[in-house]
Amino acid sequence: MIALSATIARAADGLPAWNEGAAKRSIVAFVVAVTKVGGPSFVPPAERIATFDNDGTLWAEQPLYFQMAFAIDRVKALAPQHPEWKTKEPFASVLRGDLKAVAAQGEKGAVALIAATHTGTTTEEFARVVVDWMAAARHPTTKRPYTDMVYTPMLELLAYLRANGFKTFIVSGGGIEFMRPWVEKVYGIPPEQVVGSYGKLQWEMQAGRPVLRKLPDIGLVDDGPGKPVGIQTFIGRRPIAAFGNSDGDLQMLQWTAAGSGARLCLYVHHTDAAREWAYDRTSSIGRLDKGLDEAKVRGWTIVSVKDDWKQVFAFAK
Amino acid sequence: MIALSATIARAADGLPAWNEGAAKRSIVAFVVAVTKVGGPSFVPPAERIATFDNDGTLWAEQPLYFQMAFAIDRVKALAPQHPEWKTKEPFASVLRGDLKAVAAQGEKGAVALIAATHTGTTTEEFARVVVDWMAAARHPTTKRPYTDMVYTPMLELLAYLRANGFKTFIVSGGGIEFMRPWVEKVYGIPPEQVVGSYGKLQWEMQAGRPVLRKLPDIGLVDDGPGKPVGIQTFIGRRPIAAFGNSDGDLQMLQWTAAGSGARLCLYVHHTDAAREWAYDRTSSIGRLDKGLDEAKVRGWTIVSVKDDWKQVFAFAK
């Protein structure tokens, strides 16, 4: 009943940072259809699962994934305890500030950085490190806290869906333990609705108190085909709406689209170099190439940041 | 507000299948304490996480784990396609109906049975097999569907906690894909609140449609120390209440107890051979030995089925 009256109340005014246009219309039409009791596309609230990529979909991801910025800062902070890093890659490049050399080392370099900076501690220690970093770190170009780099229209979309009985999940290539300490406050998404990449954990007793230690072994890389795997493992129900911005989200959108009944598959297309960044087919971060082709062929919703968003960030009115 | 008024309304009458006694009093006192706005033990609704073991806690587990009964029936159903099973253990013993010989093969035998009967199919095919089996299979002694073998007092407890703003999770050694097709209907717990053992999944395109294939590789054995690992990985927030019945739940209860603030750690102790089964320290299924000692030392709630439950199963008034 709350969801139903909210539909009527919020359909028109729930998305003020969105320009009127095809993208906004497709979102509202979908929400109205699946919440209309007795309608042909009605979906019971328990099945209103919406999954959101994080990097480049809910918050920005340029000029580098924010979790990579965290890893780089951690390397610097931990370097005094690791004199061998001065001559060992990818750490040496990080310490010299040569991020191009780090990027040139590709996934192997990134995995080494993540392993060195995201494992070994207990989950509680790691959460504190993340919270402290999030409070102190600033984005390299906007000089804003990273949690300011969230997209206002997407925050509205999260709230609009929840007001219409949806359960909103993050399904991100980012690390679960990196996201959970702050996403509830920023997105209103509780930790149990965060799916992401994760490592194995080890139960230990530390002076009679149990802790969970973060091991370097990877449990899941929640990207590309790993996203539907993460969805099935963590949520166990196919989403009816999925939101992404890159080829790494394509399988999540395909998995969502393959269910029966009304579906909303949406790509954020970064087209606004003035207010944000413009990148797609050739970007090393958040590449959108195959996904863009498939979205066009299948008639998925494509959001042009430049044309469809009245506002991008809350700090830039 | 709904949760608050429900507290007052339901504290007294929400647990009619529970006898008045220390166990029921400890449950109600805990719920009243953590839901009392402004009280010293108040917990915001978002943090009211309650985790329940399944086998022996929410439903029965004798004379054998019900998922093992499923695996045995699957071996019989699949045997025509596996002539080699006639001479290969543990399959040969299963096909001869010699369950003692199967049990004697211990965990290794169980793992082989699970791998042969729970993997290779897609997740959708497996869910259909589970649903069909659940509809047709009958418990060996009560001749009831397995989903009738759920404990009425525990169903009341789930509903009572939810009415008081708790989010109820299953955290079971049982398989995620085995539980999710039926737990929502039986327990009111949606699939995304089911934590359990799981195997790896593989994304595949089948005639242009994506499927997820169940692989034999184990992702997590959600038992013993695996339970806090599953809780941290899937939920990412420490429970304030945890319910189990065996030593396999001990680490979950320890993890729950190690948080700050009010906690409810509860063991169901199977003491009623007349209405159910009586077993604890020496049982091969659901052994409760170390856990019982620790519960007594730490003052955790111990529910005696015989003394604390007015009714055990709905079919046996």
PDB file of N, CA, C and O in Angstrom, chain B residues 184-250:
ATOM      1  N   GLU B 184      11.360 -19.391   1.182  1.00  0.00           N
ATOM      2  CA  GLU B 184      10.534 -18.189   1.254  1.00  0.00           C
ATOM      3  C   GLU B 184       9.098 -18.556   1.645  1.00  0.00           C
ATOM      4  O   GLU B 184       8.492 -17.933   2.510  1.00  0.00           O
ATOM      5  N   LYS B 185       8.587 -19.602   0.986  1.00  0.00           N
ATOM      6  CA  LYS B 185       7.223 -20.057   1.269  1.00  0.00           C
ATOM      7  C   LYS B 185       7.109 -20.614   2.691  1.00  0.00           C
ATOM      8  O   LYS B 185       6.127 -20.375   3.395  1.00  0.00           O
ATOM      9  N   VAL B 186       8.110 -21.354   3.120  1.00  0.00           N
ATOM     10  CA  VAL B 186       8.027 -22.068   4.395  1.00  0.00           C
ATOM     11  C   VAL B 186       8.387 -21.175   5.582  1.00  0.00           C
ATOM     12  O   VAL B 186       7.738 -21.219   6.626  1.00  0.00           O
ATOM     13  N   TYR B 187       9.405 -20.366   5.457  1.00  0.00           N
ATOM     14  CA  TYR B 187       9.889 -19.546   6.573  1.00  0.00           C
ATOM     15  C   TYR B 187       9.630 -18.053   6.399  1.00  0.00           C
ATOM     16  O   TYR B 187       9.923 -17.269   7.310  1.00  0.00           O
ATOM     17  N   GLY B 188       9.177 -17.641   5.223  1.00  0.00           N
ATOM     18  CA  GLY B 188       9.051 -16.205   4.975  1.00  0.00           C
ATOM     19  C   GLY B 188      10.400 -15.512   4.826  1.00  0.00           C
ATOM     20  O   GLY B 188      10.498 -14.299   5.003  1.00  0.00           O
ATOM     21  N   ILE B 189      11.428 -16.271   4.508  1.00  0.00           N
ATOM     22  CA  ILE B 189      12.772 -15.706   4.328  1.00  0.00           C
ATOM     23  C   ILE B 189      13.093 -15.681   2.838  1.00  0.00           C
ATOM     24  O   ILE B 189      13.128 -16.732   2.198  1.00  0.00           O
ATOM     25  N   PRO B 190      13.315 -14.475   2.270  1.00  0.00           N
ATOM     26  CA  PRO B 190      13.566 -14.396   0.828  1.00  0.00           C
ATOM     27  C   PRO B 190      14.949 -14.949   0.486  1.00  0.00           C
ATOM     28  O   PRO B 190      15.823 -15.018   1.354  1.00  0.00           O
ATOM     29  N   PRO B 191      15.147 -15.337  -0.778  1.00  0.00           N
ATOM     30  CA  PRO B 191      16.420 -15.981  -1.170  1.00  0.00           C
ATOM     31  C   PRO B 191      17.648 -15.160  -0.832  1.00  0.00           C
ATOM     32  O   PRO B 191      18.693 -15.724  -0.511  1.00  0.00           O
ATOM     33  N   GLU B 192      17.529 -13.823  -0.911  1.00  0.00           N
ATOM     34  CA  GLU B 192      18.705 -12.987  -0.640  1.00  0.00           C
ATOM     35  C   GLU B 192      19.057 -12.952   0.838  1.00  0.00           C
ATOM     36  O   GLU B 192      20.083 -12.365   1.199  1.00  0.00           O
ATOM     37  N   GLN B 193      18.265 -13.578   1.694  1.00  0.00           N
ATOM     38  CA  GLN B 193      18.605 -13.674   3.110  1.00  0.00           C
ATOM     39  C   GLN B 193      18.941 -15.120   3.504  1.00  0.00           C
ATOM     40  O   GLN B 193      18.766 -15.507   4.653  1.00  0.00           O
ATOM     41  N   VAL B 194      19.394 -15.865   2.516  1.00  0.00           N
ATOM     42  CA  VAL B 194      19.809 -17.247   2.759  1.00  0.00           C
ATOM     43  C   VAL B 194      21.318 -17.358   2.527  1.00  0.00           C
ATOM     44  O   VAL B 194      21.798 -17.155   1.419  1.00  0.00           O
ATOM     45  N   VAL B 195      22.046 -17.636   3.598  1.00  0.00           N
ATOM     46  CA  VAL B 195      23.481 -17.884   3.517  1.00  0.00           C
ATOM     47  C   VAL B 195      23.673 -19.380   3.715  1.00  0.00           C
ATOM     48  O   VAL B 195      23.012 -19.980   4.569  1.00  0.00           O
ATOM     49  N   GLY B 196      24.546 -19.972   2.945  1.00  0.00           N
ATOM     50  CA  GLY B 196      24.762 -21.405   3.089  1.00  0.00           C
ATOM     51  C   GLY B 196      25.993 -21.839   2.332  1.00  0.00           C
ATOM     52  O   GLY B 196      26.753 -21.013   1.819  1.00  0.00           O
ATOM     53  N   SER B 197      26.185 -23.150   2.280  1.00  0.00           N
ATOM     54  CA  SER B 197      27.296 -23.675   1.493  1.00  0.00           C
ATOM     55  C   SER B 197      26.981 -23.469   0.018  1.00  0.00           C
ATOM     56  O   SER B 197      25.819 -23.518  -0.390  1.00  0.00           O
ATOM     57  N   TYR B 198      28.013 -23.212  -0.753  1.00  0.00           N
ATOM     58  CA  TYR B 198      27.775 -23.016  -2.184  1.00  0.00           C
ATOM     59  C   TYR B 198      28.972 -23.474  -3.005  1.00  0.00           C
ATOM     60  O   TYR B 198      30.089 -23.540  -2.510  1.00  0.00           O
ATOM     61  N   GLY B 199      28.674 -23.811  -4.248  1.00  0.00           N
ATOM     62  CA  GLY B 199      29.719 -24.170  -5.192  1.00  0.00           C
ATOM     63  C   GLY B 199      29.913 -23.051  -6.185  1.00  0.00           C
ATOM     64  O   GLY B 199      29.129 -22.100  -6.246  1.00  0.00           O
ATOM     65  N   LYS B 200      30.979 -23.170  -6.960  1.00  0.00           N
ATOM     66  CA  LYS B 200      31.221 -22.145  -7.974  1.00  0.00           C
ATOM     67  C   LYS B 200      30.232 -22.302  -9.119  1.00  0.00           C
ATOM     68  O   LYS B 200      29.690 -23.383  -9.349  1.00  0.00           O
ATOM     69  N   LEU B 201      30.006 -21.205  -9.825  1.00  0.00           N
ATOM     70  CA  LEU B 201      29.086 -21.180 -10.957  1.00  0.00           C
ATOM     71  C   LEU B 201      29.832 -20.698 -12.193  1.00  0.00           C
ATOM     72  O   LEU B 201      30.743 -19.881 -12.095  1.00  0.00           O
ATOM     73  N   GLN B 202      29.394 -21.186 -13.327  1.00  0.00           N
ATOM     74  CA  GLN B 202      30.021 -20.772 -14.579  1.00  0.00           C
ATOM     75  C   GLN B 202      28.981 -20.213 -15.542  1.00  0.00           C
ATOM     76  O   GLN B 202      27.965 -20.852 -15.821  1.00  0.00           O
ATOM     77  N   TRP B 203      29.258 -19.022 -16.011  1.00  0.00           N
ATOM     78  CA  TRP B 203      28.411 -18.342 -16.994  1.00  0.00           C
ATOM     79  C   TRP B 203      28.570 -19.003 -18.366  1.00  0.00           C
ATOM     80  O   TRP B 203      29.689 -19.175 -18.842  1.00  0.00           O
ATOM     81  N   GLU B 204      27.444 -19.349 -18.972  1.00  0.00           N
ATOM     82  CA  GLU B 204      27.487 -19.959 -20.306  1.00  0.00           C
ATOM     83  C   GLU B 204      26.343 -19.422 -21.147  1.00  0.00           C
ATOM     84  O   GLU B 204      25.283 -19.057 -20.614  1.00  0.00           O
ATOM     85  N   MET B 205      26.551 -19.402 -22.453  1.00  0.00           N
ATOM     86  CA  MET B 205      25.447 -19.092 -23.357  1.00  0.00           C
ATOM     87  C   MET B 205      24.933 -20.423 -23.922  1.00  0.00           C
ATOM     88  O   MET B 205      25.706 -21.228 -24.427  1.00  0.00           O
ATOM     89  N   GLN B 206      23.620 -20.630 -23.777  1.00  0.00           N
ATOM     90  CA  GLN B 206      22.995 -21.862 -24.243  1.00  0.00           C
ATOM     91  C   GLN B 206      21.959 -21.456 -25.289  1.00  0.00           C
ATOM     92  O   GLN B 206      20.908 -20.917 -24.925  1.00  0.00           O
ATOM     93  N   ALA B 207      22.283 -21.679 -26.561  1.00  0.00           N
ATOM     94  CA  ALA B 207      21.397 -21.261 -27.643  1.00  0.00           C
ATOM     95  C   ALA B 207      21.007 -19.782 -27.492  1.00  0.00           C
ATOM     96  O   ALA B 207      19.827 -19.425 -27.588  1.00  0.00           O
ATOM     97  N   GLY B 208      21.990 -18.959 -27.209  1.00  0.00           N
ATOM     98  CA  GLY B 208      21.764 -17.522 -27.121  1.00  0.00           C
ATOM     99  C   GLY B 208      21.180 -17.040 -25.812  1.00  0.00           C
ATOM    100  O   GLY B 208      20.978 -15.835 -25.621  1.00  0.00           O
ATOM    101  N   ARG B 209      20.896 -17.969 -24.907  1.00  0.00           N
ATOM    102  CA  ARG B 209      20.325 -17.572 -23.615  1.00  0.00           C
ATOM    103  C   ARG B 209      21.350 -17.864 -22.521  1.00  0.00           C
ATOM    104  O   ARG B 209      21.892 -18.964 -22.454  1.00  0.00           O
ATOM    105  N   PRO B 210      21.594 -16.899 -21.627  1.00  0.00           N
ATOM    106  CA  PRO B 210      22.597 -17.157 -20.589  1.00  0.00           C
ATOM    107  C   PRO B 210      22.092 -18.112 -19.512  1.00  0.00           C
ATOM    108  O   PRO B 210      20.925 -18.044 -19.106  1.00  0.00           O
ATOM    109  N   VAL B 211      22.980 -18.989 -19.088  1.00  0.00           N
ATOM    110  CA  VAL B 211      22.690 -19.875 -17.954  1.00  0.00           C
ATOM    111  C   VAL B 211      23.902 -19.871 -17.030  1.00  0.00           C
ATOM    112  O   VAL B 211      24.997 -19.468 -17.422  1.00  0.00           O
ATOM    113  N   LEU B 212      23.676 -20.324 -15.805  1.00  0.00           N
ATOM    114  CA  LEU B 212      24.770 -20.485 -14.851  1.00  0.00           C
ATOM    115  C   LEU B 212      24.870 -21.965 -14.514  1.00  0.00           C
ATOM    116  O   LEU B 212      23.893 -22.557 -14.035  1.00  0.00           O
ATOM    117  N   ARG B 213      26.033 -22.540 -14.797  1.00  0.00           N
ATOM    118  CA  ARG B 213      26.208 -23.974 -14.554  1.00  0.00           C
ATOM    119  C   ARG B 213      26.866 -24.197 -13.199  1.00  0.00           C
ATOM    120  O   ARG B 213      27.805 -23.493 -12.818  1.00  0.00           O
ATOM    121  N   LYS B 214      26.353 -25.177 -12.462  1.00  0.00           N
ATOM    122  CA  LYS B 214      26.880 -25.503 -11.131  1.00  0.00           C
ATOM    123  C   LYS B 214      28.130 -26.369 -11.273  1.00  0.00           C
ATOM    124  O   LYS B 214      28.054 -27.488 -11.794  1.00  0.00           O
ATOM    125  N   LEU B 215      29.246 -25.867 -10.790  1.00  0.00           N
ATOM    126  CA  LEU B 215      30.519 -26.592 -10.889  1.00  0.00           C
ATOM    127  C   LEU B 215      30.791 -27.368  -9.594  1.00  0.00           C
ATOM    128  O   LEU B 215      30.263 -27.014  -8.535  1.00  0.00           O
ATOM    129  N   PRO B 216      31.618 -28.396  -9.676  1.00  0.00           N
ATOM    130  CA  PRO B 216      31.923 -29.162  -8.452  1.00  0.00           C
ATOM    131  C   PRO B 216      32.819 -28.408  -7.452  1.00  0.00           C
ATOM    132  O   PRO B 216      32.877 -28.793  -6.286  1.00  0.00           O
ATOM    133  N   ASP B 217      33.490 -27.346  -7.887  1.00  0.00           N
ATOM    134  CA  ASP B 217      34.384 -26.616  -6.976  1.00  0.00           C
ATOM    135  C   ASP B 217      33.583 -25.964  -5.849  1.00  0.00           C
ATOM    136  O   ASP B 217      32.607 -25.264  -6.110  1.00  0.00           O
ATOM    137  N   ILE B 218      34.044 -26.168  -4.641  1.00  0.00           N
ATOM    138  CA  ILE B 218      33.339 -25.623  -3.475  1.00  0.00           C
ATOM    139  C   ILE B 218      33.766 -24.178  -3.233  1.00  0.00           C
ATOM    140  O   ILE B 218      34.958 -23.862  -3.251  1.00  0.00           O
ATOM    141  N   GLY B 219      32.792 -23.296  -3.031  1.00  0.00           N
ATOM    142  CA  GLY B 219      33.094 -21.902  -2.700  1.00  0.00           C
ATOM    143  C   GLY B 219      33.225 -21.716  -1.205  1.00  0.00           C
ATOM    144  O   GLY B 219      34.148 -21.075  -0.720  1.00  0.00           O
ATOM    145  N   LEU B 220      32.278 -22.284  -0.464  1.00  0.00           N
ATOM    146  CA  LEU B 220      32.292 -22.165   1.001  1.00  0.00           C
ATOM    147  C   LEU B 220      31.528 -23.335   1.610  1.00  0.00           C
ATOM    148  O   LEU B 220      30.442 -23.679   1.139  1.00  0.00           O
ATOM    149  N   VAL B 221      32.119 -23.931   2.628  1.00  0.00           N
ATOM    150  CA  VAL B 221      31.377 -24.858   3.487  1.00  0.00           C
ATOM    151  C   VAL B 221      30.935 -24.036   4.685  1.00  0.00           C
ATOM    152  O   VAL B 221      31.746 -23.667   5.537  1.00  0.00           O
ATOM    153  N   ASP B 222      29.646 -23.719   4.694  1.00  0.00           N
ATOM    154  CA  ASP B 222      29.118 -22.758   5.661  1.00  0.00           C
ATOM    155  C   ASP B 222      28.770 -23.471   6.971  1.00  0.00           C
ATOM    156  O   ASP B 222      27.610 -23.528   7.376  1.00  0.00           O
ATOM    157  N   ASP B 223      29.798 -23.997   7.611  1.00  0.00           N
ATOM    158  CA  ASP B 223      29.608 -24.750   8.849  1.00  0.00           C
ATOM    159  C   ASP B 223      30.786 -24.455   9.764  1.00  0.00           C
ATOM    160  O   ASP B 223      31.897 -24.203   9.300  1.00  0.00           O
ATOM    161  N   GLY B 224      30.551 -24.492  11.073  1.00  0.00           N
ATOM    162  CA  GLY B 224      31.625 -24.218  12.027  1.00  0.00           C
ATOM    163  C   GLY B 224      32.208 -22.839  11.779  1.00  0.00           C
ATOM    164  O   GLY B 224      31.465 -21.857  11.672  1.00  0.00           O
ATOM    165  N   PRO B 225      33.543 -22.733  11.642  1.00  0.00           N
ATOM    166  CA  PRO B 225      34.148 -21.413  11.372  1.00  0.00           C
ATOM    167  C   PRO B 225      33.701 -20.824  10.040  1.00  0.00           C
ATOM    168  O   PRO B 225      33.850 -19.620   9.815  1.00  0.00           O
ATOM    169  N   GLY B 226      33.151 -21.653   9.145  1.00  0.00           N
ATOM    170  CA  GLY B 226      32.613 -21.142   7.882  1.00  0.00           C
ATOM    171  C   GLY B 226      31.384 -20.273   8.085  1.00  0.00           C
ATOM    172  O   GLY B 226      31.048 -19.458   7.212  1.00  0.00           O
ATOM    173  N   LYS B 227      30.694 -20.410   9.208  1.00  0.00           N
ATOM    174  CA  LYS B 227      29.474 -19.608   9.418  1.00  0.00           C
ATOM    175  C   LYS B 227      29.767 -18.118   9.613  1.00  0.00           C
ATOM    176  O   LYS B 227      29.173 -17.294   8.924  1.00  0.00           O
ATOM    177  N   PRO B 228      30.690 -17.747  10.519  1.00  0.00           N
ATOM    178  CA  PRO B 228      31.028 -16.318  10.552  1.00  0.00           C
ATOM    179  C   PRO B 228      31.611 -15.813   9.238  1.00  0.00           C
ATOM    180  O   PRO B 228      31.370 -14.660   8.862  1.00  0.00           O
ATOM    181  N   VAL B 229      32.352 -16.659   8.530  1.00  0.00           N
ATOM    182  CA  VAL B 229      32.869 -16.250   7.222  1.00  0.00           C
ATOM    183  C   VAL B 229      31.702 -15.970   6.269  1.00  0.00           C
ATOM    184  O   VAL B 229      31.672 -14.938   5.585  1.00  0.00           O
ATOM    185  N   GLY B 230      30.724 -16.862   6.244  1.00  0.00           N
ATOM    186  CA  GLY B 230      29.542 -16.645   5.404  1.00  0.00           C
ATOM    187  C   GLY B 230      28.782 -15.393   5.812  1.00  0.00           C
ATOM    188  O   GLY B 230      28.331 -14.619   4.965  1.00  0.00           O
ATOM    189  N   ILE B 231      28.650 -15.179   7.113  1.00  0.00           N
ATOM    190  CA  ILE B 231      27.943 -13.991   7.616  1.00  0.00           C
ATOM    191  C   ILE B 231      28.647 -12.715   7.164  1.00  0.00           C
ATOM    192  O   ILE B 231      28.022 -11.784   6.672  1.00  0.00           O
ATOM    193  N   GLN B 232      29.974 -12.689   7.323  1.00  0.00           N
ATOM    194  CA  GLN B 232      30.720 -11.488   6.950  1.00  0.00           C
ATOM    195  C   GLN B 232      30.665 -11.273   5.431  1.00  0.00           C
ATOM    196  O   GLN B 232      30.487 -10.144   4.962  1.00  0.00           O
ATOM    197  N   THR B 233      30.796 -12.346   4.666  1.00  0.00           N
ATOM    198  CA  THR B 233      30.834 -12.220   3.210  1.00  0.00           C
ATOM    199  C   THR B 233      29.462 -11.825   2.655  1.00  0.00           C
ATOM    200  O   THR B 233      29.368 -10.929   1.815  1.00  0.00           O
ATOM    201  N   PHE B 234      28.412 -12.449   3.134  1.00  0.00           N
ATOM    202  CA  PHE B 234      27.078 -12.223   2.559  1.00  0.00           C
ATOM    203  C   PHE B 234      26.344 -11.063   3.218  1.00  0.00           C
ATOM    204  O   PHE B 234      25.624 -10.329   2.545  1.00  0.00           O
ATOM    205  N   ILE B 235      26.462 -10.941   4.521  1.00  0.00           N
ATOM    206  CA  ILE B 235      25.669  -9.945   5.260  1.00  0.00           C
ATOM    207  C   ILE B 235      26.513  -8.716   5.566  1.00  0.00           C
ATOM    208  O   ILE B 235      26.036  -7.585   5.464  1.00  0.00           O
ATOM    209  N   GLY B 236      27.755  -8.934   5.983  1.00  0.00           N
ATOM    210  CA  GLY B 236      28.661  -7.813   6.217  1.00  0.00           C
ATOM    211  C   GLY B 236      28.339  -7.025   7.479  1.00  0.00           C
ATOM    212  O   GLY B 236      28.806  -5.896   7.651  1.00  0.00           O
ATOM    213  N   ARG B 237      27.510  -7.602   8.307  1.00  0.00           N
ATOM    214  CA  ARG B 237      27.169  -6.931   9.571  1.00  0.00           C
ATOM    215  C   ARG B 237      27.019  -8.039  10.605  1.00  0.00           C
ATOM    216  O   ARG B 237      26.452  -9.086  10.314  1.00  0.00           O
ATOM    217  N   ARG B 238      27.511  -7.782  11.807  1.00  0.00           N
ATOM    218  CA  ARG B 238      27.456  -8.815  12.839  1.00  0.00           C
ATOM    219  C   ARG B 238      26.034  -8.973  13.368  1.00  0.00           C
ATOM    220  O   ARG B 238      25.381  -7.968  13.674  1.00  0.00           O
ATOM    221  N   PRO B 239      25.540 -10.199  13.468  1.00  0.00           N
ATOM    222  CA  PRO B 239      24.187 -10.391  14.023  1.00  0.00           C
ATOM    223  C   PRO B 239      24.138  -9.954  15.488  1.00  0.00           C
ATOM    224  O   PRO B 239      25.162  -9.965  16.179  1.00  0.00           O
ATOM    225  N   ILE B 240      22.936  -9.577  15.928  1.00  0.00           N
ATOM    226  CA  ILE B 240      22.763  -9.348  17.373  1.00  0.00           C
ATOM    227  C   ILE B 240      22.049 -10.532  18.010  1.00  0.00           C
ATOM    228  O   ILE B 240      21.964 -10.626  19.224  1.00  0.00           O
ATOM    229  N   ALA B 241      21.550 -11.444  17.173  1.00  0.00           N
ATOM    230  CA  ALA B 241      20.892 -12.645  17.691  1.00  0.00           C
ATOM    231  C   ALA B 241      21.230 -13.801  16.768  1.00  0.00           C
ATOM    232  O   ALA B 241      21.217 -13.646  15.548  1.00  0.00           O
ATOM    233  N   ALA B 242      21.559 -14.957  17.362  1.00  0.00           N
ATOM    234  CA  ALA B 242      21.903 -16.124  16.550  1.00  0.00           C
ATOM    235  C   ALA B 242      21.334 -17.375  17.207  1.00  0.00           C
ATOM    236  O   ALA B 242      21.313 -17.485  18.440  1.00  0.00           O
ATOM    237  N   PHE B 243      20.883 -18.292  16.350  1.00  0.00           N
ATOM    238  CA  PHE B 243      20.136 -19.456  16.808  1.00  0.00           C
ATOM    239  C   PHE B 243      20.700 -20.705  16.151  1.00  0.00           C
ATOM    240  O   PHE B 243      20.776 -20.781  14.923  1.00  0.00           O
ATOM    241  N   GLY B 244      21.080 -21.670  16.963  1.00  0.00           N
ATOM    242  CA  GLY B 244      21.625 -22.899  16.410  1.00  0.00           C
ATOM    243  C   GLY B 244      21.243 -24.086  17.266  1.00  0.00           C
ATOM    244  O   GLY B 244      20.443 -23.968  18.209  1.00  0.00           O
ATOM    245  N   ASN B 245      21.783 -25.256  16.928  1.00  0.00           N
ATOM    246  CA  ASN B 245      21.509 -26.434  17.737  1.00  0.00           C
ATOM    247  C   ASN B 245      22.703 -27.368  17.849  1.00  0.00           C
ATOM    248  O   ASN B 245      22.585 -28.426  18.446  1.00  0.00           O
ATOM    249  N   SER B 246      23.834 -27.002  17.229  1.00  0.00           N
ATOM    250  CA  SER B 246      24.929 -27.974  17.219  1.00  0.00           C
ATOM    251  C   SER B 246      26.277 -27.273  17.359  1.00  0.00           C
ATOM    252  O   SER B 246      26.376 -26.042  17.286  1.00  0.00           O
ATOM    253  N   ASP B 247      27.311 -28.088  17.502  1.00  0.00           N
ATOM    254  CA  ASP B 247      28.669 -27.533  17.564  1.00  0.00           C
ATOM    255  C   ASP B 247      29.025 -26.798  16.270  1.00  0.00           C
ATOM    256  O   ASP B 247      29.879 -25.912  16.275  1.00  0.00           O
ATOM    257  N   GLY B 248      28.374 -27.152  15.180  1.00  0.00           N
ATOM    258  CA  GLY B 248      28.600 -26.454  13.908  1.00  0.00           C
ATOM    259  C   GLY B 248      28.127 -25.012  13.935  1.00  0.00           C
ATOM    260  O   GLY B 248      28.446 -24.223  13.036  1.00  0.00           O
ATOM    261  N   ASP B 249      27.337 -24.680  14.948  1.00  0.00           N
ATOM    262  CA  ASP B 249      26.851 -23.301  15.092  1.00  0.00           C
ATOM    263  C   ASP B 249      27.654 -22.506  16.116  1.00  0.00           C
ATOM    264  O   ASP B 249      27.394 -21.308  16.314  1.00  0.00           O
ATOM    265  N   LEU B 250      28.604 -23.156  16.765  1.00  0.00           N
ATOM    266  CA  LEU B 250      29.285 -22.521  17.893  1.00  0.00           C
ATOM    267  C   LEU B 250      30.004 -21.234  17.484  1.00  0.00           C
ATOM    268  O   LEU B 250      29.872 -20.203  18.150  1.00  0.00           O
TER     269      LEU B 250
END
